[in-house]
mmCIF file with all atom_site columns, C-alpha atoms in Angstrom:
data_model
loop_
_atom_site.group_PDB
_atom_site.id
_atom_site.type_symbol
_atom_site.label_atom_id
_atom_site.label_alt_id
_atom_site.label_comp_id
_atom_site.label_asym_id
_atom_site.label_entity_id
_atom_site.label_seq_id
_atom_site.pdbx_PDB_ins_code
_atom_site.Cartn_x
_atom_site.Cartn_y
_atom_site.Cartn_z
_atom_site.occupancy
_atom_site.B_iso_or_equiv
_atom_site.pdbx_formal_charge
_atom_site.auth_seq_id
_atom_site.auth_comp_id
_atom_site.auth_asym_id
_atom_site.auth_atom_id
_atom_site.pdbx_PDB_model_num
ATOM 1   C CA . MET A 1 1   ? -1.377  14.622  -41.342 1.00 50.00 ? 1   MET A CA 1
ATOM 2   C CA . VAL A 1 2   ? -0.744  15.299  -37.654 1.00 46.00 ? 2   VAL A CA 1
ATOM 3   C CA . PRO A 1 3   ? 2.827   14.369  -36.641 1.00 49.00 ? 3   PRO A CA 1
ATOM 4   C CA . PHE A 1 4   ? 3.094   11.299  -34.365 1.00 44.00 ? 4   PHE A CA 1
ATOM 5   C CA . PHE A 1 5   ? 5.015   13.273  -31.730 1.00 41.00 ? 5   PHE A CA 1
ATOM 6   C CA . TYR A 1 6   ? 1.913   15.448  -31.285 1.00 42.00 ? 6   TYR A CA 1
ATOM 7   C CA . PHE A 1 7   ? 0.040   12.557  -29.714 1.00 43.00 ? 7   PHE A CA 1
ATOM 8   C CA . ILE A 1 8   ? 2.953   11.690  -27.439 1.00 43.00 ? 8   ILE A CA 1
ATOM 9   C CA . THR A 1 9   ? 3.267   15.298  -26.315 1.00 44.00 ? 9   THR A CA 1
ATOM 10  C CA . LYS A 1 10  ? -0.471  15.637  -25.777 1.00 43.00 ? 10  LYS A CA 1
ATOM 11  C CA . ARG A 1 11  ? -0.601  12.479  -23.640 1.00 44.00 ? 11  ARG A CA 1
ATOM 12  C CA . THR A 1 12  ? 2.476   13.545  -21.667 1.00 43.00 ? 12  THR A CA 1
ATOM 13  C CA . ILE A 1 13  ? 1.009   16.936  -20.853 1.00 43.00 ? 13  ILE A CA 1
ATOM 14  C CA . LYS A 1 14  ? -2.185  15.336  -19.547 1.00 55.00 ? 14  LYS A CA 1
ATOM 15  C CA . MET A 1 15  ? -0.386  12.875  -17.239 1.00 62.00 ? 15  MET A CA 1
ATOM 16  C CA . LYS A 1 16  ? -0.168  14.096  -13.676 1.00 77.00 ? 16  LYS A CA 1
ATOM 17  C CA . LYS A 1 17  ? 2.467   13.126  -11.150 1.00 89.00 ? 17  LYS A CA 1
ATOM 18  C CA . HIS A 1 18  ? 1.539   10.106  -9.049  1.00 95.00 ? 18  HIS A CA 1
ATOM 19  C CA . ASN A 1 19  ? 2.923   9.791   -5.538  1.00 96.00 ? 19  ASN A CA 1
ATOM 20  C CA . ILE A 1 20  ? 3.107   6.265   -4.162  1.00 98.00 ? 20  ILE A CA 1
ATOM 21  C CA . TYR A 1 21  ? 3.841   5.718   -0.476  1.00 98.00 ? 21  TYR A CA 1
ATOM 22  C CA . LEU A 1 22  ? 4.873   2.231   0.608   1.00 99.00 ? 22  LEU A CA 1
ATOM 23  C CA . ILE A 1 23  ? 4.743   1.376   4.308   1.00 99.00 ? 23  ILE A CA 1
ATOM 24  C CA . HIS A 1 24  ? 6.650   -1.745  5.342   1.00 99.00 ? 24  HIS A CA 1
ATOM 25  C CA . GLY A 1 25  ? 5.784   -4.065  8.195   1.00 98.00 ? 25  GLY A CA 1
ATOM 26  C CA . TYR A 1 26  ? 7.041   -5.515  11.455  1.00 98.00 ? 26  TYR A CA 1
ATOM 27  C CA . THR A 1 27  ? 10.857  -6.104  11.582  1.00 97.00 ? 27  THR A CA 1
ATOM 28  C CA . ALA A 1 28  ? 11.215  -4.856  7.989   1.00 98.00 ? 28  ALA A CA 1
ATOM 29  C CA . SER A 1 29  ? 12.924  -1.880  6.313   1.00 97.00 ? 29  SER A CA 1
ATOM 30  C CA . PRO A 1 30  ? 12.850  -0.133  2.917   1.00 98.00 ? 30  PRO A CA 1
ATOM 31  C CA . ASP A 1 31  ? 15.496  -2.596  1.689   1.00 98.00 ? 31  ASP A CA 1
ATOM 32  C CA . SER A 1 32  ? 13.511  -5.688  2.655   1.00 97.00 ? 32  SER A CA 1
ATOM 33  C CA . ASN A 1 33  ? 11.542  -8.082  0.508   1.00 98.00 ? 33  ASN A CA 1
ATOM 34  C CA . TRP A 1 34  ? 10.353  -6.796  -2.902  1.00 98.00 ? 34  TRP A CA 1
ATOM 35  C CA . PHE A 1 35  ? 10.246  -3.100  -2.039  1.00 98.00 ? 35  PHE A CA 1
ATOM 36  C CA . GLN A 1 36  ? 13.293  -1.800  -3.936  1.00 98.00 ? 36  GLN A CA 1
ATOM 37  C CA . ASN A 1 37  ? 12.509  -3.873  -7.015  1.00 98.00 ? 37  ASN A CA 1
ATOM 38  C CA . PHE A 1 38  ? 8.961   -2.519  -6.952  1.00 98.00 ? 38  PHE A CA 1
ATOM 39  C CA . LYS A 1 39  ? 10.275  1.048   -6.746  1.00 98.00 ? 39  LYS A CA 1
ATOM 40  C CA . GLN A 1 40  ? 12.709  0.511   -9.621  1.00 97.00 ? 40  GLN A CA 1
ATOM 41  C CA . SER A 1 41  ? 10.025  -1.132  -11.753 1.00 96.00 ? 41  SER A CA 1
ATOM 42  C CA . LEU A 1 42  ? 7.597   1.775   -11.508 1.00 95.00 ? 42  LEU A CA 1
ATOM 43  C CA . GLU A 1 43  ? 9.457   5.041   -11.008 1.00 93.00 ? 43  GLU A CA 1
ATOM 44  C CA . ASN A 1 44  ? 9.654   7.433   -13.935 1.00 92.00 ? 44  ASN A CA 1
ATOM 45  C CA . ASP A 1 45  ? 9.050   11.111  -14.654 1.00 90.00 ? 45  ASP A CA 1
ATOM 46  C CA . PHE A 1 46  ? 5.409   10.743  -13.660 1.00 91.00 ? 46  PHE A CA 1
ATOM 47  C CA . ILE A 1 47  ? 5.610   8.312   -10.734 1.00 94.00 ? 47  ILE A CA 1
ATOM 48  C CA . GLU A 1 48  ? 7.499   8.787   -7.485  1.00 96.00 ? 48  GLU A CA 1
ATOM 49  C CA . VAL A 1 49  ? 7.693   5.871   -5.056  1.00 97.00 ? 49  VAL A CA 1
ATOM 50  C CA . SER A 1 50  ? 8.563   6.704   -1.454  1.00 97.00 ? 50  SER A CA 1
ATOM 51  C CA . ILE A 1 51  ? 9.340   3.797   0.875   1.00 98.00 ? 51  ILE A CA 1
ATOM 52  C CA . LEU A 1 52  ? 9.169   5.164   4.390   1.00 98.00 ? 52  LEU A CA 1
ATOM 53  C CA . GLU A 1 53  ? 11.610  3.797   6.958   1.00 98.00 ? 53  GLU A CA 1
ATOM 54  C CA . MET A 1 54  ? 9.291   3.325   9.892   1.00 99.00 ? 54  MET A CA 1
ATOM 55  C CA . PRO A 1 55  ? 10.796  3.841   13.363  1.00 98.00 ? 55  PRO A CA 1
ATOM 56  C CA . ASP A 1 56  ? 11.977  0.890   15.460  1.00 97.00 ? 56  ASP A CA 1
ATOM 57  C CA . SER A 1 57  ? 10.361  -1.818  13.373  1.00 97.00 ? 57  SER A CA 1
ATOM 58  C CA . LEU A 1 58  ? 11.585  -4.488  15.812  1.00 97.00 ? 58  LEU A CA 1
ATOM 59  C CA . ALA A 1 59  ? 9.448   -2.966  18.581  1.00 97.00 ? 59  ALA A CA 1
ATOM 60  C CA . PRO A 1 60  ? 6.926   -0.738  16.778  1.00 98.00 ? 60  PRO A CA 1
ATOM 61  C CA . LYS A 1 61  ? 4.666   1.714   18.582  1.00 97.00 ? 61  LYS A CA 1
ATOM 62  C CA . LEU A 1 62  ? 1.430   2.944   17.060  1.00 97.00 ? 62  LEU A CA 1
ATOM 63  C CA . ASN A 1 63  ? 1.826   6.615   17.976  1.00 97.00 ? 63  ASN A CA 1
ATOM 64  C CA . ASP A 1 64  ? 5.415   6.678   16.714  1.00 98.00 ? 64  ASP A CA 1
ATOM 65  C CA . TRP A 1 65  ? 4.445   5.174   13.385  1.00 98.00 ? 65  TRP A CA 1
ATOM 66  C CA . VAL A 1 66  ? 1.465   7.435   12.788  1.00 97.00 ? 66  VAL A CA 1
ATOM 67  C CA . SER A 1 67  ? 3.474   10.513  13.824  1.00 97.00 ? 67  SER A CA 1
ATOM 68  C CA . TYR A 1 68  ? 6.266   9.499   11.472  1.00 98.00 ? 68  TYR A CA 1
ATOM 69  C CA . MET A 1 69  ? 3.819   9.260   8.601   1.00 97.00 ? 69  MET A CA 1
ATOM 70  C CA . GLU A 1 70  ? 2.334   12.645  9.474   1.00 94.00 ? 70  GLU A CA 1
ATOM 71  C CA . ASN A 1 71  ? 5.815   14.191  9.362   1.00 96.00 ? 71  ASN A CA 1
ATOM 72  C CA . HIS A 1 72  ? 7.007   12.508  6.177   1.00 96.00 ? 72  HIS A CA 1
ATOM 73  C CA . ILE A 1 73  ? 3.924   12.360  3.956   1.00 93.00 ? 73  ILE A CA 1
ATOM 74  C CA . LYS A 1 74  ? 3.458   15.909  2.769   1.00 83.00 ? 74  LYS A CA 1
ATOM 75  C CA . GLU A 1 75  ? 1.577   15.599  -0.503  1.00 83.00 ? 75  GLU A CA 1
ATOM 76  C CA . ILE A 1 76  ? -1.764  13.814  -0.624  1.00 92.00 ? 76  ILE A CA 1
ATOM 77  C CA . ASP A 1 77  ? -4.219  14.286  -3.483  1.00 93.00 ? 77  ASP A CA 1
ATOM 78  C CA . GLU A 1 78  ? -6.300  12.411  -6.033  1.00 93.00 ? 78  GLU A CA 1
ATOM 79  C CA . ASN A 1 79  ? -3.120  10.938  -7.555  1.00 95.00 ? 79  ASN A CA 1
ATOM 80  C CA . THR A 1 80  ? -1.765  9.498   -4.311  1.00 96.00 ? 80  THR A CA 1
ATOM 81  C CA . ILE A 1 81  ? -1.538  5.736   -3.823  1.00 98.00 ? 81  ILE A CA 1
ATOM 82  C CA . PHE A 1 82  ? -0.810  3.998   -0.530  1.00 98.00 ? 82  PHE A CA 1
ATOM 83  C CA . ILE A 1 83  ? 0.642   0.500   -0.342  1.00 99.00 ? 83  ILE A CA 1
ATOM 84  C CA . GLY A 1 84  ? 0.935   -1.338  2.943   1.00 99.00 ? 84  GLY A CA 1
ATOM 85  C CA . HIS A 1 85  ? 2.564   -4.661  3.725   1.00 99.00 ? 85  HIS A CA 1
ATOM 86  C CA . SER A 1 86  ? 1.549   -6.600  6.835   1.00 98.00 ? 86  SER A CA 1
ATOM 87  C CA . LEU A 1 87  ? 1.713   -4.149  9.780   1.00 98.00 ? 87  LEU A CA 1
ATOM 88  C CA . GLY A 1 88  ? 1.970   -1.362  7.220   1.00 99.00 ? 88  GLY A CA 1
ATOM 89  C CA . CYS A 1 89  ? -1.686  -1.936  6.294   1.00 99.00 ? 89  CYS A CA 1
ATOM 90  C CA . ILE A 1 90  ? -3.243  -1.122  9.660   1.00 98.00 ? 90  ILE A CA 1
ATOM 91  C CA . SER A 1 91  ? -0.701  1.693   10.050  1.00 98.00 ? 91  SER A CA 1
ATOM 92  C CA . ILE A 1 92  ? -1.948  3.339   6.853   1.00 98.00 ? 92  ILE A CA 1
ATOM 93  C CA . LEU A 1 93  ? -5.556  2.889   7.937   1.00 98.00 ? 93  LEU A CA 1
ATOM 94  C CA . ASN A 1 94  ? -4.837  4.496   11.312  1.00 97.00 ? 94  ASN A CA 1
ATOM 95  C CA . PHE A 1 95  ? -3.101  7.380   9.533   1.00 96.00 ? 95  PHE A CA 1
ATOM 96  C CA . LEU A 1 96  ? -5.924  7.954   7.045   1.00 96.00 ? 96  LEU A CA 1
ATOM 97  C CA . ASN A 1 97  ? -8.507  7.471   9.784   1.00 94.00 ? 97  ASN A CA 1
ATOM 98  C CA . LYS A 1 98  ? -7.444  10.714  11.468  1.00 85.00 ? 98  LYS A CA 1
ATOM 99  C CA . PHE A 1 99  ? -6.310  12.548  8.342   1.00 80.00 ? 99  PHE A CA 1
ATOM 100 C CA . LYS A 1 100 ? -9.094  14.643  6.853   1.00 76.00 ? 100 LYS A CA 1
ATOM 101 C CA . THR A 1 101 ? -7.958  14.524  3.282   1.00 66.00 ? 101 THR A CA 1
ATOM 102 C CA . THR A 1 102 ? -9.400  14.739  -0.194  1.00 79.00 ? 102 THR A CA 1
ATOM 103 C CA . LYS A 1 103 ? -9.898  11.517  -2.082  1.00 91.00 ? 103 LYS A CA 1
ATOM 104 C CA . ILE A 1 104 ? -6.810  9.485   -2.856  1.00 95.00 ? 104 ILE A CA 1
ATOM 105 C CA . LYS A 1 105 ? -6.371  7.360   -5.944  1.00 96.00 ? 105 LYS A CA 1
ATOM 106 C CA . GLY A 1 106 ? -5.707  3.961   -4.437  1.00 96.00 ? 106 GLY A CA 1
ATOM 107 C CA . LEU A 1 107 ? -5.113  1.790   -1.410  1.00 98.00 ? 107 LEU A CA 1
ATOM 108 C CA . PHE A 1 108 ? -3.338  -1.556  -1.786  1.00 99.00 ? 108 PHE A CA 1
ATOM 109 C CA . LEU A 1 109 ? -3.086  -3.690  1.343   1.00 99.00 ? 109 LEU A CA 1
ATOM 110 C CA . ILE A 1 110 ? -0.825  -6.752  1.238   1.00 99.00 ? 110 ILE A CA 1
ATOM 111 C CA . SER A 1 111 ? -1.219  -9.490  3.875   1.00 98.00 ? 111 SER A CA 1
ATOM 112 C CA . GLY A 1 112 ? -2.963  -7.085  6.220   1.00 98.00 ? 112 GLY A CA 1
ATOM 113 C CA . PHE A 1 113 ? -5.263  -7.366  9.185   1.00 98.00 ? 113 PHE A CA 1
ATOM 114 C CA . VAL A 1 114 ? -7.757  -5.303  11.190  1.00 97.00 ? 114 VAL A CA 1
ATOM 115 C CA . GLU A 1 115 ? -9.504  -5.825  14.532  1.00 88.00 ? 115 GLU A CA 1
ATOM 116 C CA . SER A 1 116 ? -7.522  -8.985  15.361  1.00 92.00 ? 116 SER A CA 1
ATOM 117 C CA . SER A 1 117 ? -3.954  -10.184 14.829  1.00 92.00 ? 117 SER A CA 1
ATOM 118 C CA . PRO A 1 118 ? -2.132  -13.506 15.263  1.00 92.00 ? 118 PRO A CA 1
ATOM 119 C CA . ILE A 1 119 ? 0.905   -11.532 16.496  1.00 93.00 ? 119 ILE A CA 1
ATOM 120 C CA . PRO A 1 120 ? 0.399   -10.364 20.129  1.00 93.00 ? 120 PRO A CA 1
ATOM 121 C CA . GLU A 1 121 ? 3.124   -7.704  19.878  1.00 93.00 ? 121 GLU A CA 1
ATOM 122 C CA . LEU A 1 122 ? 1.020   -5.790  17.359  1.00 96.00 ? 122 LEU A CA 1
ATOM 123 C CA . ILE A 1 123 ? -2.289  -5.652  19.230  1.00 95.00 ? 123 ILE A CA 1
ATOM 124 C CA . GLU A 1 124 ? -1.679  -1.980  20.117  1.00 96.00 ? 124 GLU A CA 1
ATOM 125 C CA . PHE A 1 125 ? -2.200  -1.053  16.463  1.00 97.00 ? 125 PHE A CA 1
ATOM 126 C CA . LEU A 1 126 ? -5.743  -2.433  16.631  1.00 97.00 ? 126 LEU A CA 1
ATOM 127 C CA . LYS A 1 127 ? -6.939  -0.289  19.537  1.00 95.00 ? 127 LYS A CA 1
ATOM 128 C CA . PRO A 1 128 ? -8.114  2.829   17.628  1.00 95.00 ? 128 PRO A CA 1
ATOM 129 C CA . LYS A 1 129 ? -11.615 2.476   16.231  1.00 95.00 ? 129 LYS A CA 1
ATOM 130 C CA . LEU A 1 130 ? -11.494 2.776   12.467  1.00 96.00 ? 130 LEU A CA 1
ATOM 131 C CA . ASN A 1 131 ? -14.134 4.792   10.656  1.00 96.00 ? 131 ASN A CA 1
ATOM 132 C CA . TYR A 1 132 ? -14.637 2.498   7.684   1.00 97.00 ? 132 TYR A CA 1
ATOM 133 C CA . ASN A 1 133 ? -17.158 4.815   6.052   1.00 96.00 ? 133 ASN A CA 1
ATOM 134 C CA . HIS A 1 134 ? -14.584 7.612   6.073   1.00 96.00 ? 134 HIS A CA 1
ATOM 135 C CA . LEU A 1 135 ? -11.865 5.320   4.717   1.00 97.00 ? 135 LEU A CA 1
ATOM 136 C CA . LYS A 1 136 ? -14.130 4.153   1.892   1.00 96.00 ? 136 LYS A CA 1
ATOM 137 C CA . GLU A 1 137 ? -15.259 7.676   1.110   1.00 95.00 ? 137 GLU A CA 1
ATOM 138 C CA . ILE A 1 138 ? -11.750 9.054   0.597   1.00 95.00 ? 138 ILE A CA 1
ATOM 139 C CA . THR A 1 139 ? -10.349 6.088   -1.347  1.00 95.00 ? 139 THR A CA 1
ATOM 140 C CA . LYS A 1 140 ? -11.386 5.526   -4.945  1.00 91.00 ? 140 LYS A CA 1
ATOM 141 C CA . THR A 1 141 ? -9.716  2.135   -5.412  1.00 97.00 ? 141 THR A CA 1
ATOM 142 C CA . ARG A 1 142 ? -9.253  -0.377  -2.602  1.00 98.00 ? 142 ARG A CA 1
ATOM 143 C CA . VAL A 1 143 ? -7.478  -3.695  -3.096  1.00 99.00 ? 143 VAL A CA 1
ATOM 144 C CA . ALA A 1 144 ? -6.460  -6.349  -0.562  1.00 99.00 ? 144 ALA A CA 1
ATOM 145 C CA . ILE A 1 145 ? -4.014  -9.080  -1.575  1.00 99.00 ? 145 ILE A CA 1
ATOM 146 C CA . SER A 1 146 ? -3.100  -12.263 0.261   1.00 98.00 ? 146 SER A CA 1
ATOM 147 C CA . ALA A 1 147 ? -1.845  -15.777 -0.463  1.00 98.00 ? 147 ALA A CA 1
ATOM 148 C CA . ILE A 1 148 ? -3.476  -19.078 0.411   1.00 98.00 ? 148 ILE A CA 1
ATOM 149 C CA . ASP A 1 149 ? -0.213  -20.291 1.960   1.00 98.00 ? 149 ASP A CA 1
ATOM 150 C CA . ASP A 1 150 ? 0.508   -17.195 4.102   1.00 98.00 ? 150 ASP A CA 1
ATOM 151 C CA . ASP A 1 151 ? 1.966   -18.709 7.280   1.00 96.00 ? 151 ASP A CA 1
ATOM 152 C CA . ILE A 1 152 ? 2.299   -15.432 9.241   1.00 97.00 ? 152 ILE A CA 1
ATOM 153 C CA . ILE A 1 153 ? -0.982  -13.611 8.631   1.00 97.00 ? 153 ILE A CA 1
ATOM 154 C CA . PRO A 1 154 ? -3.445  -16.279 7.436   1.00 97.00 ? 154 PRO A CA 1
ATOM 155 C CA . TYR A 1 155 ? -5.437  -15.069 4.453   1.00 98.00 ? 155 TYR A CA 1
ATOM 156 C CA . GLN A 1 156 ? -8.679  -15.068 6.454   1.00 98.00 ? 156 GLN A CA 1
ATOM 157 C CA . TYR A 1 157 ? -7.418  -11.978 8.302   1.00 98.00 ? 157 TYR A CA 1
ATOM 158 C CA . SER A 1 158 ? -6.888  -10.159 5.007   1.00 98.00 ? 158 SER A CA 1
ATOM 159 C CA . LYS A 1 159 ? -10.267 -11.290 3.732   1.00 98.00 ? 159 LYS A CA 1
ATOM 160 C CA . THR A 1 160 ? -11.941 -9.803  6.808   1.00 98.00 ? 160 THR A CA 1
ATOM 161 C CA . MET A 1 161 ? -10.035 -6.563  6.224   1.00 98.00 ? 161 MET A CA 1
ATOM 162 C CA . ALA A 1 162 ? -11.241 -6.485  2.612   1.00 99.00 ? 162 ALA A CA 1
ATOM 163 C CA . GLU A 1 163 ? -14.836 -7.015  3.698   1.00 98.00 ? 163 GLU A CA 1
ATOM 164 C CA . LYS A 1 164 ? -14.668 -4.169  6.224   1.00 98.00 ? 164 LYS A CA 1
ATOM 165 C CA . LEU A 1 165 ? -13.348 -1.818  3.537   1.00 98.00 ? 165 LEU A CA 1
ATOM 166 C CA . ASP A 1 166 ? -15.482 -3.110  0.656   1.00 98.00 ? 166 ASP A CA 1
ATOM 167 C CA . ALA A 1 167 ? -12.177 -3.753  -1.080  1.00 98.00 ? 167 ALA A CA 1
ATOM 168 C CA . LYS A 1 168 ? -11.459 -6.063  -3.970  1.00 98.00 ? 168 LYS A CA 1
ATOM 169 C CA . PHE A 1 169 ? -9.921  -9.202  -2.461  1.00 99.00 ? 169 PHE A CA 1
ATOM 170 C CA . THR A 1 170 ? -7.302  -11.050 -4.485  1.00 98.00 ? 170 THR A CA 1
ATOM 171 C CA . LEU A 1 171 ? -6.161  -14.410 -3.134  1.00 98.00 ? 171 LEU A CA 1
ATOM 172 C CA . LEU A 1 172 ? -3.027  -15.712 -4.835  1.00 98.00 ? 172 LEU A CA 1
ATOM 173 C CA . LYS A 1 173 ? -2.260  -19.425 -4.976  1.00 97.00 ? 173 LYS A CA 1
ATOM 174 C CA . LYS A 1 174 ? 1.231   -18.930 -3.568  1.00 96.00 ? 174 LYS A CA 1
ATOM 175 C CA . GLY A 1 175 ? 3.477   -16.234 -2.141  1.00 97.00 ? 175 GLY A CA 1
ATOM 176 C CA . LYS A 1 176 ? 3.246   -16.941 1.587   1.00 97.00 ? 176 LYS A CA 1
ATOM 177 C CA . HIS A 1 177 ? 3.781   -13.615 3.418   1.00 98.00 ? 177 HIS A CA 1
ATOM 178 C CA . PHE A 1 178 ? 5.507   -12.020 0.407   1.00 98.00 ? 178 PHE A CA 1
ATOM 179 C CA . ILE A 1 179 ? 8.890   -11.751 2.159   1.00 98.00 ? 179 ILE A CA 1
ATOM 180 C CA . ASP A 1 180 ? 12.462  -12.268 1.013   1.00 96.00 ? 180 ASP A CA 1
ATOM 181 C CA . ARG A 1 181 ? 13.269  -15.164 3.353   1.00 95.00 ? 181 ARG A CA 1
ATOM 182 C CA . ASP A 1 182 ? 10.793  -17.173 1.285   1.00 94.00 ? 182 ASP A CA 1
ATOM 183 C CA . GLY A 1 183 ? 12.483  -16.023 -1.910  1.00 92.00 ? 183 GLY A CA 1
ATOM 184 C CA . PHE A 1 184 ? 9.935   -13.312 -2.644  1.00 96.00 ? 184 PHE A CA 1
ATOM 185 C CA . THR A 1 185 ? 12.033  -10.399 -3.934  1.00 97.00 ? 185 THR A CA 1
ATOM 186 C CA . LYS A 1 186 ? 9.829   -9.287  -6.839  1.00 97.00 ? 186 LYS A CA 1
ATOM 187 C CA . PHE A 1 187 ? 6.098   -8.605  -6.998  1.00 98.00 ? 187 PHE A CA 1
ATOM 188 C CA . PRO A 1 188 ? 5.160   -8.405  -10.710 1.00 97.00 ? 188 PRO A CA 1
ATOM 189 C CA . PHE A 1 189 ? 1.461   -8.874  -9.937  1.00 97.00 ? 189 PHE A CA 1
ATOM 190 C CA . LEU A 1 190 ? 1.408   -5.713  -7.821  1.00 98.00 ? 190 LEU A CA 1
ATOM 191 C CA . VAL A 1 191 ? 3.488   -3.791  -10.355 1.00 97.00 ? 191 VAL A CA 1
ATOM 192 C CA . LYS A 1 192 ? 0.922   -4.662  -13.027 1.00 96.00 ? 192 LYS A CA 1
ATOM 193 C CA . GLU A 1 193 ? -1.986  -3.658  -10.762 1.00 96.00 ? 193 GLU A CA 1
ATOM 194 C CA . ILE A 1 194 ? -0.443  -0.255  -10.055 1.00 96.00 ? 194 ILE A CA 1
ATOM 195 C CA . SER A 1 195 ? 0.542   0.258   -13.693 1.00 94.00 ? 195 SER A CA 1
ATOM 196 C CA . THR A 1 196 ? -3.026  -0.389  -14.746 1.00 94.00 ? 196 THR A CA 1
ATOM 197 C CA . LEU A 1 197 ? -4.346  2.073   -12.198 1.00 95.00 ? 197 LEU A CA 1
ATOM 198 C CA . VAL A 1 198 ? -2.109  4.889   -13.404 1.00 92.00 ? 198 VAL A CA 1
ATOM 199 C CA . ASN A 1 199 ? -2.789  4.037   -17.061 1.00 79.00 ? 199 ASN A CA 1
ATOM 200 C CA . LEU A 1 200 ? 0.738   3.025   -17.973 1.00 49.00 ? 200 LEU A CA 1
ATOM 201 C CA . ASN A 1 201 ? -0.122  -0.288  -19.599 1.00 41.00 ? 201 ASN A CA 1
ATOM 202 C CA . LYS A 1 202 ? 0.091   -0.242  -23.362 1.00 42.00 ? 202 LYS A CA 1
#
């Protein structure tokens, strides 16, 4: 009989390190909303979650944000997952749009928007023309998530984004803009989605 620990060891050896990069949104920080709980829920020996602290989130500039990502995201491969929240979504797309990379594992966009925004201060982020074919080609899994009651970025904006990217669109019954001022400090649905993608579910 083969010892049980053999199977554990064999599975462990096969598992590759997953790098998850989370990009927050307008006026936010790595300590906002559900971000730290998400990090704590997923990180282990095979998953590293990096929550970038984007520059001047109260008055964000497109070039500054993309440059910051270029300087702080060093490892991108087939086990890389990007997660964006609100402004973080279009920021990731602008970054990947100019980054000639190999395929990444996943792209999860929460309450995002492309091509139009209900927040005038963020219009600058919509100016670059996105190459949707390129973005689809380099991303194996694409998921957009919104809530019916989102009162900051109405879900129709996220639905349009999903259609442009041929992404799976998940519309939750509640959650608003998924921010802490509405009591949203945990995101178990997203944790489960990511866990499934990296084959951690039992």
